[in-house]
PQR file of N, CA, C, O and H, with PARSE charges and radii, in Angstrom:
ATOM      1  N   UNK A   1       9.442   8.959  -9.304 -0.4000 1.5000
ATOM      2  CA  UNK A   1       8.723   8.247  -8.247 -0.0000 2.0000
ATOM      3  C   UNK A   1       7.297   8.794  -8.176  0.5500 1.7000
ATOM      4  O   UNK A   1       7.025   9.959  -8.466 -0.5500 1.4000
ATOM      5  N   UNK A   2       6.512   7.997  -7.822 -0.4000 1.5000
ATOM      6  CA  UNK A   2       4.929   8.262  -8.042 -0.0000 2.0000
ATOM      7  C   UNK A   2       4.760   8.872  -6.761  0.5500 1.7000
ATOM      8  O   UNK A   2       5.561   8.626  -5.860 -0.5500 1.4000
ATOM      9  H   UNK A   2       6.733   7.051  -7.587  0.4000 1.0000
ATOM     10  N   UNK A   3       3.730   9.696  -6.585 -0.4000 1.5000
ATOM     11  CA  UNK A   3       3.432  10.322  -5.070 -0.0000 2.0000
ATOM     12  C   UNK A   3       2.473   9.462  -4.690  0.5500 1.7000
ATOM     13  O   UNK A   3       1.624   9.759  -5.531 -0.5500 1.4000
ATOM     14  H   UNK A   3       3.080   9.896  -7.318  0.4000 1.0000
ATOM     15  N   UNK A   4       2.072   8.768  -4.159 -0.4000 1.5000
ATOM     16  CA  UNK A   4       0.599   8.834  -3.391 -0.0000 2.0000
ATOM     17  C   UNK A   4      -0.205   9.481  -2.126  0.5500 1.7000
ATOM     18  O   UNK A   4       0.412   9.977  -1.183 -0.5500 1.4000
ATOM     19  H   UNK A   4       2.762   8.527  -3.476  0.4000 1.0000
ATOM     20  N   UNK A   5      -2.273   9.420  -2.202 -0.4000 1.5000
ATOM     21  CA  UNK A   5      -2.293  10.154  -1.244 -0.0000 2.0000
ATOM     22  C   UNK A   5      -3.288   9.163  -0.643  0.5500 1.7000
ATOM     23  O   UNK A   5      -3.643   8.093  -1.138 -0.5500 1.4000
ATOM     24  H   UNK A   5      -2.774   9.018  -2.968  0.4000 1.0000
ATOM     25  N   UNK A   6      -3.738   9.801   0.702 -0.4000 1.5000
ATOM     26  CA  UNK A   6      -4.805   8.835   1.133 -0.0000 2.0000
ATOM     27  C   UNK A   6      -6.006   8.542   0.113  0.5500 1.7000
ATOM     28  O   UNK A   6      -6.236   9.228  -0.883 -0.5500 1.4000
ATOM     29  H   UNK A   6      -3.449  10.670   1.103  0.4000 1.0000
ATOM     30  N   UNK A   7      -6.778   7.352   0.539 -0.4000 1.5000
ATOM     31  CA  UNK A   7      -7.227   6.337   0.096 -0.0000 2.0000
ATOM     32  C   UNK A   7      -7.027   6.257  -1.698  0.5500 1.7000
ATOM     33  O   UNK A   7      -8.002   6.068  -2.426 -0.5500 1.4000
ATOM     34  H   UNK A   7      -6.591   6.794   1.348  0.4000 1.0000
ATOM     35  N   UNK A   8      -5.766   6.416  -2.182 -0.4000 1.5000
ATOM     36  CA  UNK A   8      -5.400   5.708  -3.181 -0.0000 2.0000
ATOM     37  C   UNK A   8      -5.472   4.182  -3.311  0.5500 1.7000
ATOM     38  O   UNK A   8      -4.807   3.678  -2.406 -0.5500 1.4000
ATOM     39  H   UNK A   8      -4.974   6.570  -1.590  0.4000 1.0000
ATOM     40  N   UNK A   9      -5.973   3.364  -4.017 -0.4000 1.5000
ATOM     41  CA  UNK A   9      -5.821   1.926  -4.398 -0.0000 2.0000
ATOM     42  C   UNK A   9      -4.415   1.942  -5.424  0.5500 1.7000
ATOM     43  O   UNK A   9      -4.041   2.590  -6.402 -0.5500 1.4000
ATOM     44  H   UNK A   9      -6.513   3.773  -4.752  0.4000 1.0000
ATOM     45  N   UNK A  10      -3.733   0.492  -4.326 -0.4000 1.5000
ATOM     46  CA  UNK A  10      -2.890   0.458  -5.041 -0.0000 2.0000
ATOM     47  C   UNK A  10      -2.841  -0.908  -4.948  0.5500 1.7000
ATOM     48  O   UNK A  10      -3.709  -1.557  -4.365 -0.5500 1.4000
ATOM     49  H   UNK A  10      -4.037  -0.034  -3.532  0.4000 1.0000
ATOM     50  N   UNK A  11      -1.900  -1.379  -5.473 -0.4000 1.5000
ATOM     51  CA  UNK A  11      -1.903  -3.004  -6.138 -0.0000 2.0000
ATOM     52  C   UNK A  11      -0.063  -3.536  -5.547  0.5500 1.7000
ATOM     53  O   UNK A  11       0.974  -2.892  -5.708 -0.5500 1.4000
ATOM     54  H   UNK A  11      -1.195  -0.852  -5.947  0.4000 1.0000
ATOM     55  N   UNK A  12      -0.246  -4.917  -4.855 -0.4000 1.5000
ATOM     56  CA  UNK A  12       1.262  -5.070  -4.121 -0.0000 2.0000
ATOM     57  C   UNK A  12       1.397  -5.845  -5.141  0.5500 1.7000
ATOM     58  O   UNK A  12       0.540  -6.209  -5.946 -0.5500 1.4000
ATOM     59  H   UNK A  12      -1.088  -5.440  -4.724  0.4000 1.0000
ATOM     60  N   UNK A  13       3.254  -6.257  -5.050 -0.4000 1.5000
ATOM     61  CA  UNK A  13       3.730  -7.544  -5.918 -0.0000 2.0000
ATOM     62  C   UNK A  13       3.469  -8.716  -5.411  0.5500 1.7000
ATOM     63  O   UNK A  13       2.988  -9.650  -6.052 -0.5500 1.4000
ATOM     64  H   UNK A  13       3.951  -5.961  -4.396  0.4000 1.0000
ATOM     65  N   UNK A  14       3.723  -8.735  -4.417 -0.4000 1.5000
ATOM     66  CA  UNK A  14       3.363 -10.153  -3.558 -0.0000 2.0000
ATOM     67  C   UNK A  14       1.493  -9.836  -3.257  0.5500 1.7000
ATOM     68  O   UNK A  14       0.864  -8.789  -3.101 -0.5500 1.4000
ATOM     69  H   UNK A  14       4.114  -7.976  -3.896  0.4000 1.0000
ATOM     70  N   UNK A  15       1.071 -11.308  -3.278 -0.4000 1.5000
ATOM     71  CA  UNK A  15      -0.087 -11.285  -2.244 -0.0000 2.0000
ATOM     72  C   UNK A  15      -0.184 -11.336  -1.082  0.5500 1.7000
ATOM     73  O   UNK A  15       0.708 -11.955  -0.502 -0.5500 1.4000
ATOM     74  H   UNK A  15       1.582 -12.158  -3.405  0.4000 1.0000
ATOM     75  N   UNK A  16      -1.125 -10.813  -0.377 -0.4000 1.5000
ATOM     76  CA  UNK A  16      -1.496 -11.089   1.052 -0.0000 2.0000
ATOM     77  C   UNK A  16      -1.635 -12.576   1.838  0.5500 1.7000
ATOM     78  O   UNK A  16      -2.052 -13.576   1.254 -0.5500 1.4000
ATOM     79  H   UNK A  16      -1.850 -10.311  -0.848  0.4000 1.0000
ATOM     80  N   UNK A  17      -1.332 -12.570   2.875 -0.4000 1.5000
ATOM     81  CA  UNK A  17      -1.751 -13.908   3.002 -0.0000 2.0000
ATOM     82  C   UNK A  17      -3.454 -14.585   2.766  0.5500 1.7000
ATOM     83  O   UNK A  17      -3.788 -15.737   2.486 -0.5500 1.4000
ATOM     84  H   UNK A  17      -0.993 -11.758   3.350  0.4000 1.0000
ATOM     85  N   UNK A  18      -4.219 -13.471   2.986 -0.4000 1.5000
ATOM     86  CA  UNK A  18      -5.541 -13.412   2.548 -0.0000 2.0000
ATOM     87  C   UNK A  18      -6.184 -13.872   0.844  0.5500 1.7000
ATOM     88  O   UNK A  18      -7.294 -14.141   0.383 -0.5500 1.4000
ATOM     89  H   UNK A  18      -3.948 -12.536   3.213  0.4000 1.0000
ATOM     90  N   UNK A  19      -4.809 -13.773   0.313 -0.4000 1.5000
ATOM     91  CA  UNK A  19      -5.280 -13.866  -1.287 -0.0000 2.0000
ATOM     92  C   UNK A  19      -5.497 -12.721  -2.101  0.5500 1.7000
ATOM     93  O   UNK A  19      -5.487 -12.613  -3.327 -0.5500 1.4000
ATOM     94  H   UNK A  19      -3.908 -13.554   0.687  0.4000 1.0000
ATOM     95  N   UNK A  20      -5.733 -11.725  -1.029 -0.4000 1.5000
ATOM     96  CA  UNK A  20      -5.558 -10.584  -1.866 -0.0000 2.0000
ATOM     97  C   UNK A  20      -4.201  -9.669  -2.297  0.5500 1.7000
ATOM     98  O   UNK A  20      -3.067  -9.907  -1.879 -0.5500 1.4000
ATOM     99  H   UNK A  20      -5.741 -11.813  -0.033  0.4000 1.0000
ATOM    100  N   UNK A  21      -4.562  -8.559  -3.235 -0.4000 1.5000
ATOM    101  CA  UNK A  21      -3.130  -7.774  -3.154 -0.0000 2.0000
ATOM    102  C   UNK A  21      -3.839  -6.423  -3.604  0.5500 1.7000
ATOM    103  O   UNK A  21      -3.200  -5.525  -4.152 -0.5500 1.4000
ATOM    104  H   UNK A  21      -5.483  -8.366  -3.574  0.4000 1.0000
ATOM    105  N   UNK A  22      -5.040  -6.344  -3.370 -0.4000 1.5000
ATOM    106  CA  UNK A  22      -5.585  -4.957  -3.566 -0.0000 2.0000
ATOM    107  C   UNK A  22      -5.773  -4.325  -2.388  0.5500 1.7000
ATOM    108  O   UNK A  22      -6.449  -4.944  -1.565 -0.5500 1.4000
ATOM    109  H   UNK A  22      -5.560  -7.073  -2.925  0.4000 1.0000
ATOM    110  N   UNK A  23      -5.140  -2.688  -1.913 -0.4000 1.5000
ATOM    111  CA  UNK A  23      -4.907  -2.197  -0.841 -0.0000 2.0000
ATOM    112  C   UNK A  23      -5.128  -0.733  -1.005  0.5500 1.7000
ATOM    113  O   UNK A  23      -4.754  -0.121  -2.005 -0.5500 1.4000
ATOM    114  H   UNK A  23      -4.592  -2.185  -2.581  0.4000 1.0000
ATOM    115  N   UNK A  24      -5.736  -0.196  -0.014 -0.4000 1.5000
ATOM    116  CA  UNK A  24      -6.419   1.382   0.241 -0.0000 2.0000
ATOM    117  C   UNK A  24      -4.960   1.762   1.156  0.5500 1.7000
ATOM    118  O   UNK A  24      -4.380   1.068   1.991 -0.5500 1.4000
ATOM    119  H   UNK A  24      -6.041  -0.693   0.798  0.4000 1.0000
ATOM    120  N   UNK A  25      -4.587   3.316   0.575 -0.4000 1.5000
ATOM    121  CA  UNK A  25      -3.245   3.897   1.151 -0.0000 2.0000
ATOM    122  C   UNK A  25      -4.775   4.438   2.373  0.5500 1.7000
ATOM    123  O   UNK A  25      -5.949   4.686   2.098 -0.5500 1.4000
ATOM    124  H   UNK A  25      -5.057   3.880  -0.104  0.4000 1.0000
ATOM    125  N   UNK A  26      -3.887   4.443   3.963 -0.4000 1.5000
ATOM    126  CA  UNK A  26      -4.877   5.037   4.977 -0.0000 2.0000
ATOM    127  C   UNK A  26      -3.716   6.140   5.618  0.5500 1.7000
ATOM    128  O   UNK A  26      -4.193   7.096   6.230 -0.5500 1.4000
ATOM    129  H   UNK A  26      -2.933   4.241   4.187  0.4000 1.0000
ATOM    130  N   UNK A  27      -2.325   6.062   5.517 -0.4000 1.5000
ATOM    131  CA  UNK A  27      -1.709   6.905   5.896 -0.0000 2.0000
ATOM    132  C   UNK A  27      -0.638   7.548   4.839  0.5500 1.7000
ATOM    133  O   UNK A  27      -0.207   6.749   4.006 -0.5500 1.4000
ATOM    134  H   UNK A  27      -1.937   5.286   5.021  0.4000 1.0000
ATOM    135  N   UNK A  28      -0.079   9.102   4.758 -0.4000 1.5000
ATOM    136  CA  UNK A  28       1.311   9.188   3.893 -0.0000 2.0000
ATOM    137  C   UNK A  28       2.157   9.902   5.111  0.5500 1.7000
ATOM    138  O   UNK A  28       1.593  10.362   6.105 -0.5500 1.4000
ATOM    139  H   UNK A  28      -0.429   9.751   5.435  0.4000 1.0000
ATOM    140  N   UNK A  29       3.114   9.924   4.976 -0.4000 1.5000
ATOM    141  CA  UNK A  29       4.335  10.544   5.091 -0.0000 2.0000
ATOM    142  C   UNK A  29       5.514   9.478   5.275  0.5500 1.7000
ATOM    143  O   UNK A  29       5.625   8.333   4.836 -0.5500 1.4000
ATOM    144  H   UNK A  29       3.571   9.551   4.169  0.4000 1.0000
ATOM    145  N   UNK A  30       6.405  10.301   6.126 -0.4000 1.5000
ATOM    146  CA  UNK A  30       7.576   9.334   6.464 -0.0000 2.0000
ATOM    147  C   UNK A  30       7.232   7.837   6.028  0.5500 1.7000
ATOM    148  O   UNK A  30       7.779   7.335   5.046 -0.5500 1.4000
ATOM    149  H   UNK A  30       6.315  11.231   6.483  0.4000 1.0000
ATOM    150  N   UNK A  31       6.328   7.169   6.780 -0.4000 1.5000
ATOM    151  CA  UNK A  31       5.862   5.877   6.817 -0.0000 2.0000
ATOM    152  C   UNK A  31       4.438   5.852   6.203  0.5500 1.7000
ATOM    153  O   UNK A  31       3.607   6.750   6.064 -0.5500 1.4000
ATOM    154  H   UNK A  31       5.884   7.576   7.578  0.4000 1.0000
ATOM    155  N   UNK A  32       4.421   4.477   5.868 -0.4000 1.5000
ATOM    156  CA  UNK A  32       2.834   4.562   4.386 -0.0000 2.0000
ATOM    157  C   UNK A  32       2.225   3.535   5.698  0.5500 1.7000
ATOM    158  O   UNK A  32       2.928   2.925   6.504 -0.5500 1.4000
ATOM    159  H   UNK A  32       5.095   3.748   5.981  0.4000 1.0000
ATOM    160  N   UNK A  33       0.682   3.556   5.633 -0.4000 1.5000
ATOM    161  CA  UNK A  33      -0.569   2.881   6.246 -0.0000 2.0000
ATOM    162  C   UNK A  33      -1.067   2.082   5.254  0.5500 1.7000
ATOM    163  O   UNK A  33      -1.193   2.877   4.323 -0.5500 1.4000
ATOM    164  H   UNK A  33       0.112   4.051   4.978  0.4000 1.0000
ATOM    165  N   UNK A  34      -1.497   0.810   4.793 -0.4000 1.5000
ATOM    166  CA  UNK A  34      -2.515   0.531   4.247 -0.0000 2.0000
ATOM    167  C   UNK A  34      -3.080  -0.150   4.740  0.5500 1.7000
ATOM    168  O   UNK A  34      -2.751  -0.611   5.833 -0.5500 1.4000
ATOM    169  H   UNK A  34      -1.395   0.164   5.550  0.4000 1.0000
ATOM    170  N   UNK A  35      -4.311  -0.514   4.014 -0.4000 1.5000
ATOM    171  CA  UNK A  35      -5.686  -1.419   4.076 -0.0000 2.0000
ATOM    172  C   UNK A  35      -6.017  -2.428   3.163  0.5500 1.7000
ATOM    173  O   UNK A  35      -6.342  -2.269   1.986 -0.5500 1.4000
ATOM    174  H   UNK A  35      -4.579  -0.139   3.126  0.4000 1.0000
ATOM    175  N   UNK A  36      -5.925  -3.354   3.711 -0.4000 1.5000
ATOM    176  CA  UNK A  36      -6.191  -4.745   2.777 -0.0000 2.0000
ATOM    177  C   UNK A  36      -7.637  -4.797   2.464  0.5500 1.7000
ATOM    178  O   UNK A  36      -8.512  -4.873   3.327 -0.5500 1.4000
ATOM    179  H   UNK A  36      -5.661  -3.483   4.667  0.4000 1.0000
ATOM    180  N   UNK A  37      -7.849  -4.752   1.153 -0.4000 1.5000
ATOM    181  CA  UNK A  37      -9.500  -4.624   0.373 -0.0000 2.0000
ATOM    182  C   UNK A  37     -10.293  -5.748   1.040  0.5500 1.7000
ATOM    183  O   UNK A  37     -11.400  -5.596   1.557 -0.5500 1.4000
ATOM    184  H   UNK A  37      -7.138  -4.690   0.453  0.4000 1.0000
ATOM    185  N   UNK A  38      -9.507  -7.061   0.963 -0.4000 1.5000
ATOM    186  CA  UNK A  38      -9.974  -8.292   1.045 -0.0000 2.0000
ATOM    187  C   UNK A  38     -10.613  -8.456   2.648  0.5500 1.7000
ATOM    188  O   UNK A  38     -11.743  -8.344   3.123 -0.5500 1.4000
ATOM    189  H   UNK A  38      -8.608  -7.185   0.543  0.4000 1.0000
ATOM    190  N   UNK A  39      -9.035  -8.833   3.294 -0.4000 1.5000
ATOM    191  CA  UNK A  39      -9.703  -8.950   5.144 -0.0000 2.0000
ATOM    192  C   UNK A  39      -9.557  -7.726   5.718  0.5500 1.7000
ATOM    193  O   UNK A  39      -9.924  -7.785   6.891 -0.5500 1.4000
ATOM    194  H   UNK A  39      -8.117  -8.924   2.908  0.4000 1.0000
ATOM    195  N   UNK A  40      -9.243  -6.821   5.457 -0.4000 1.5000
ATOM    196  CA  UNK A  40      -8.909  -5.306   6.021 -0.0000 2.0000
ATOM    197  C   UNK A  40      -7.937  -5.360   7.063  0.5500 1.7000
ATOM    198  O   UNK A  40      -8.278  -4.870   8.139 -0.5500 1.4000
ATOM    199  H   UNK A  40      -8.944  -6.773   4.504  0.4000 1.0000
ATOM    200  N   UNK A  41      -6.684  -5.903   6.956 -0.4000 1.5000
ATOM    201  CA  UNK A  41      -5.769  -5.972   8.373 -0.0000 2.0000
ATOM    202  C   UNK A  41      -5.030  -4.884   7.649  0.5500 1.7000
ATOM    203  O   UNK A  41      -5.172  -4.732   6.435 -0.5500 1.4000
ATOM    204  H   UNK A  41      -6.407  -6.301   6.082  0.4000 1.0000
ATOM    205  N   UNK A  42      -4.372  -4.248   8.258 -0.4000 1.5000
ATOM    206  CA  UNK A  42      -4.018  -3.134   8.306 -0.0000 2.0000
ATOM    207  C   UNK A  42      -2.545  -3.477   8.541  0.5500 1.7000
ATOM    208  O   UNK A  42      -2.218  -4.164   9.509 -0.5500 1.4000
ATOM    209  H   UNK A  42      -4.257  -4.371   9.244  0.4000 1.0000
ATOM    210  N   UNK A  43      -1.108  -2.716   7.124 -0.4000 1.5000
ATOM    211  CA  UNK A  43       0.247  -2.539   7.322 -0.0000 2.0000
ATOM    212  C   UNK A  43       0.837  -1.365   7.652  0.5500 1.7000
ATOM    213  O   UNK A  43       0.385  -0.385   7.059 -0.5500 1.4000
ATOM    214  H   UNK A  43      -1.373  -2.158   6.338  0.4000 1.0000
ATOM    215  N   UNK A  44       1.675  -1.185   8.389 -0.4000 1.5000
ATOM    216  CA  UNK A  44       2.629   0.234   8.290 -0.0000 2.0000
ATOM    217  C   UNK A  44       4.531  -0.591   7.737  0.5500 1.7000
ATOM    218  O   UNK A  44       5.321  -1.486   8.038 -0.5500 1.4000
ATOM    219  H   UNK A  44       2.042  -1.981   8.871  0.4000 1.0000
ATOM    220  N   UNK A  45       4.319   0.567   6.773 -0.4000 1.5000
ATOM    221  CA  UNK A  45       5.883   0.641   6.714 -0.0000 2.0000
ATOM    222  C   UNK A  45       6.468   1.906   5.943  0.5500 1.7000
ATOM    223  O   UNK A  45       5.850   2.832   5.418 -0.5500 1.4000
ATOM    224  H   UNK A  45       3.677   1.293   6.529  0.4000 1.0000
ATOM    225  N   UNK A  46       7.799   1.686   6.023 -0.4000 1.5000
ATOM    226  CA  UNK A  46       8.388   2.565   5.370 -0.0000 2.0000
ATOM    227  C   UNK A  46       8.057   3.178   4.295  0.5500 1.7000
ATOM    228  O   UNK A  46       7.088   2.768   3.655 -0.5500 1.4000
ATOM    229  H   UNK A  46       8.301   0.934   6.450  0.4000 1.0000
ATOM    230  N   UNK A  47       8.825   4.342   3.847 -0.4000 1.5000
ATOM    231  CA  UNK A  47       8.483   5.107   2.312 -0.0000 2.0000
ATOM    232  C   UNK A  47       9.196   3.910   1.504  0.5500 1.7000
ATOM    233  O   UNK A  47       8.593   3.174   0.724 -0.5500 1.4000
ATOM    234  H   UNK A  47       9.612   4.675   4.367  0.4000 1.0000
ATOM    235  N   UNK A  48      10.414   3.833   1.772 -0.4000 1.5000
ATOM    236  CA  UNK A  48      11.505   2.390   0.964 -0.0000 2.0000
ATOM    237  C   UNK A  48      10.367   1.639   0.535  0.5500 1.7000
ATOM    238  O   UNK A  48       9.669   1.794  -0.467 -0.5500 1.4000
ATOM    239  H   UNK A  48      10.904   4.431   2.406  0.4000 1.0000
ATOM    240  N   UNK A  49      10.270   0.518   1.764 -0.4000 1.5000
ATOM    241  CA  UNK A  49       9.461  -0.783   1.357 -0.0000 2.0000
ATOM    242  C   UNK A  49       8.194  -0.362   0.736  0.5500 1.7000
ATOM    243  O   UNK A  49       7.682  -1.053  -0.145 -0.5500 1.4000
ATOM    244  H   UNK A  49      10.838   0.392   2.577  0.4000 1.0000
ATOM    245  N   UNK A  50       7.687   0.681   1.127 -0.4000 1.5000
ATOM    246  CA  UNK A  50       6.525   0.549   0.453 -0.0000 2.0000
ATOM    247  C   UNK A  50       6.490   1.148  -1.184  0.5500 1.7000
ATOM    248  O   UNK A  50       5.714   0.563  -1.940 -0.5500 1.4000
ATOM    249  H   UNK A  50       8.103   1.243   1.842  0.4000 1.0000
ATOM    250  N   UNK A  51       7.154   2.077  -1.641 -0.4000 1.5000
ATOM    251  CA  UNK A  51       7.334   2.169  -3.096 -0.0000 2.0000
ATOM    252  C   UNK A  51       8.044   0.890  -3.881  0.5500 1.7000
ATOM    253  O   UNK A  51       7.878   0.804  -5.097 -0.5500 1.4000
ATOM    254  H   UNK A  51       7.785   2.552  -1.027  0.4000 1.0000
ATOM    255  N   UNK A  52       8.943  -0.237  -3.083 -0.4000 1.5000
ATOM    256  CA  UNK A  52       8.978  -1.615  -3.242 -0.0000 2.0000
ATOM    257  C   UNK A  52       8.170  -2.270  -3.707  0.5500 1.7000
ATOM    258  O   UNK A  52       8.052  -2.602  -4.887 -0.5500 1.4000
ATOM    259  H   UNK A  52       9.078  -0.166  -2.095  0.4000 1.0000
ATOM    260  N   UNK A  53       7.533  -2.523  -2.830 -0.4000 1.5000
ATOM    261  CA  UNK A  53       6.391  -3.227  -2.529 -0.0000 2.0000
ATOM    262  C   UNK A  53       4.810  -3.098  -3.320  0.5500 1.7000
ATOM    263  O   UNK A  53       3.998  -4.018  -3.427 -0.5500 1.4000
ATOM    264  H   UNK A  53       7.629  -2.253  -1.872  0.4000 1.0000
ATOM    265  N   UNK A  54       4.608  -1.292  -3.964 -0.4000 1.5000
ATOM    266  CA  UNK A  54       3.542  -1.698  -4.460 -0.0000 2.0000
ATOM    267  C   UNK A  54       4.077  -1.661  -6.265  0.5500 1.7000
ATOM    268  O   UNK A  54       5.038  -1.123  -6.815 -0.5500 1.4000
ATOM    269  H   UNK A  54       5.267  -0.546  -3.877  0.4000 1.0000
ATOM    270  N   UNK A  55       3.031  -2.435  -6.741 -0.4000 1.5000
ATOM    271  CA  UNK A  55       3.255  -2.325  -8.784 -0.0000 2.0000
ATOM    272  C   UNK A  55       2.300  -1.426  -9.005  0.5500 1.7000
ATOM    273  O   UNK A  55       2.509  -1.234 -10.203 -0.5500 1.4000
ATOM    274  H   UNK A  55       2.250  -2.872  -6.294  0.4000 1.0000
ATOM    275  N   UNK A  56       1.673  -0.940  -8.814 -0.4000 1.5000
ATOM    276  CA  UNK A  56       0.905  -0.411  -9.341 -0.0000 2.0000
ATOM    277  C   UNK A  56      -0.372   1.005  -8.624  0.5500 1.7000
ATOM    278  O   UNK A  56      -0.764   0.926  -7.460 -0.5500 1.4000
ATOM    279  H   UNK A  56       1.503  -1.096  -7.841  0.4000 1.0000
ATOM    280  N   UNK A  57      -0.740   1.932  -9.379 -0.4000 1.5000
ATOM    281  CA  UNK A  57      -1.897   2.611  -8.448 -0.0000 2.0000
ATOM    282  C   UNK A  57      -2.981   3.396  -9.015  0.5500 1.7000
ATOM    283  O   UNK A  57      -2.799   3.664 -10.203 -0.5500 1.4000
ATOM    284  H   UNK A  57      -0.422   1.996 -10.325  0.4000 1.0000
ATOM    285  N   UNK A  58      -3.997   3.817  -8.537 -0.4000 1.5000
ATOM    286  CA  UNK A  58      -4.996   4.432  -9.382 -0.0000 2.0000
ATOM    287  C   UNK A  58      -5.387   4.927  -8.157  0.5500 1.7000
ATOM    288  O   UNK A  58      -5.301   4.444  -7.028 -0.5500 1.4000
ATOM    289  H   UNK A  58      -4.145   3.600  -7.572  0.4000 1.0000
ATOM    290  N   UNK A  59      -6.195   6.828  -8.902 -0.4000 1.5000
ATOM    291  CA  UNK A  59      -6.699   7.289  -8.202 -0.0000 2.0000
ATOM    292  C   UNK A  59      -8.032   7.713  -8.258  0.5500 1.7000
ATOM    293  O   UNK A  59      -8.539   8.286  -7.294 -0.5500 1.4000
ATOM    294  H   UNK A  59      -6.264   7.220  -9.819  0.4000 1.0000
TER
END
């Protein structure tokens, strides 16, 4: 499993409703924070969903 840390870019499977799917990590632990590149609305979720959820990351 990949670690990530704050403001890592990482890349979701699904898109945003925005059109985007490029996202800045803003929180780690228990639960992940991000930041949508595109409109900047802001998710929280789980460690689960969110190692789900993203394909990809660069630091």
């Amino acid at each position: 499993m990949t670690t990530f840390q704050v403001g890592d870019n990482v890349t979701t499977r699904k898109t945003h409703a925005c059109g985007g799917n490029k996202w800045t990590v803003v929180r780690v632990g228990a639960d992940y924070k991000i930041k949508c590149d595109k409109c900047g609305h802001v998710v929280m979720m789980t460690s689960e969903q969110f190692h789900k959820a993203v394909k990809g990351g660069s630091r």
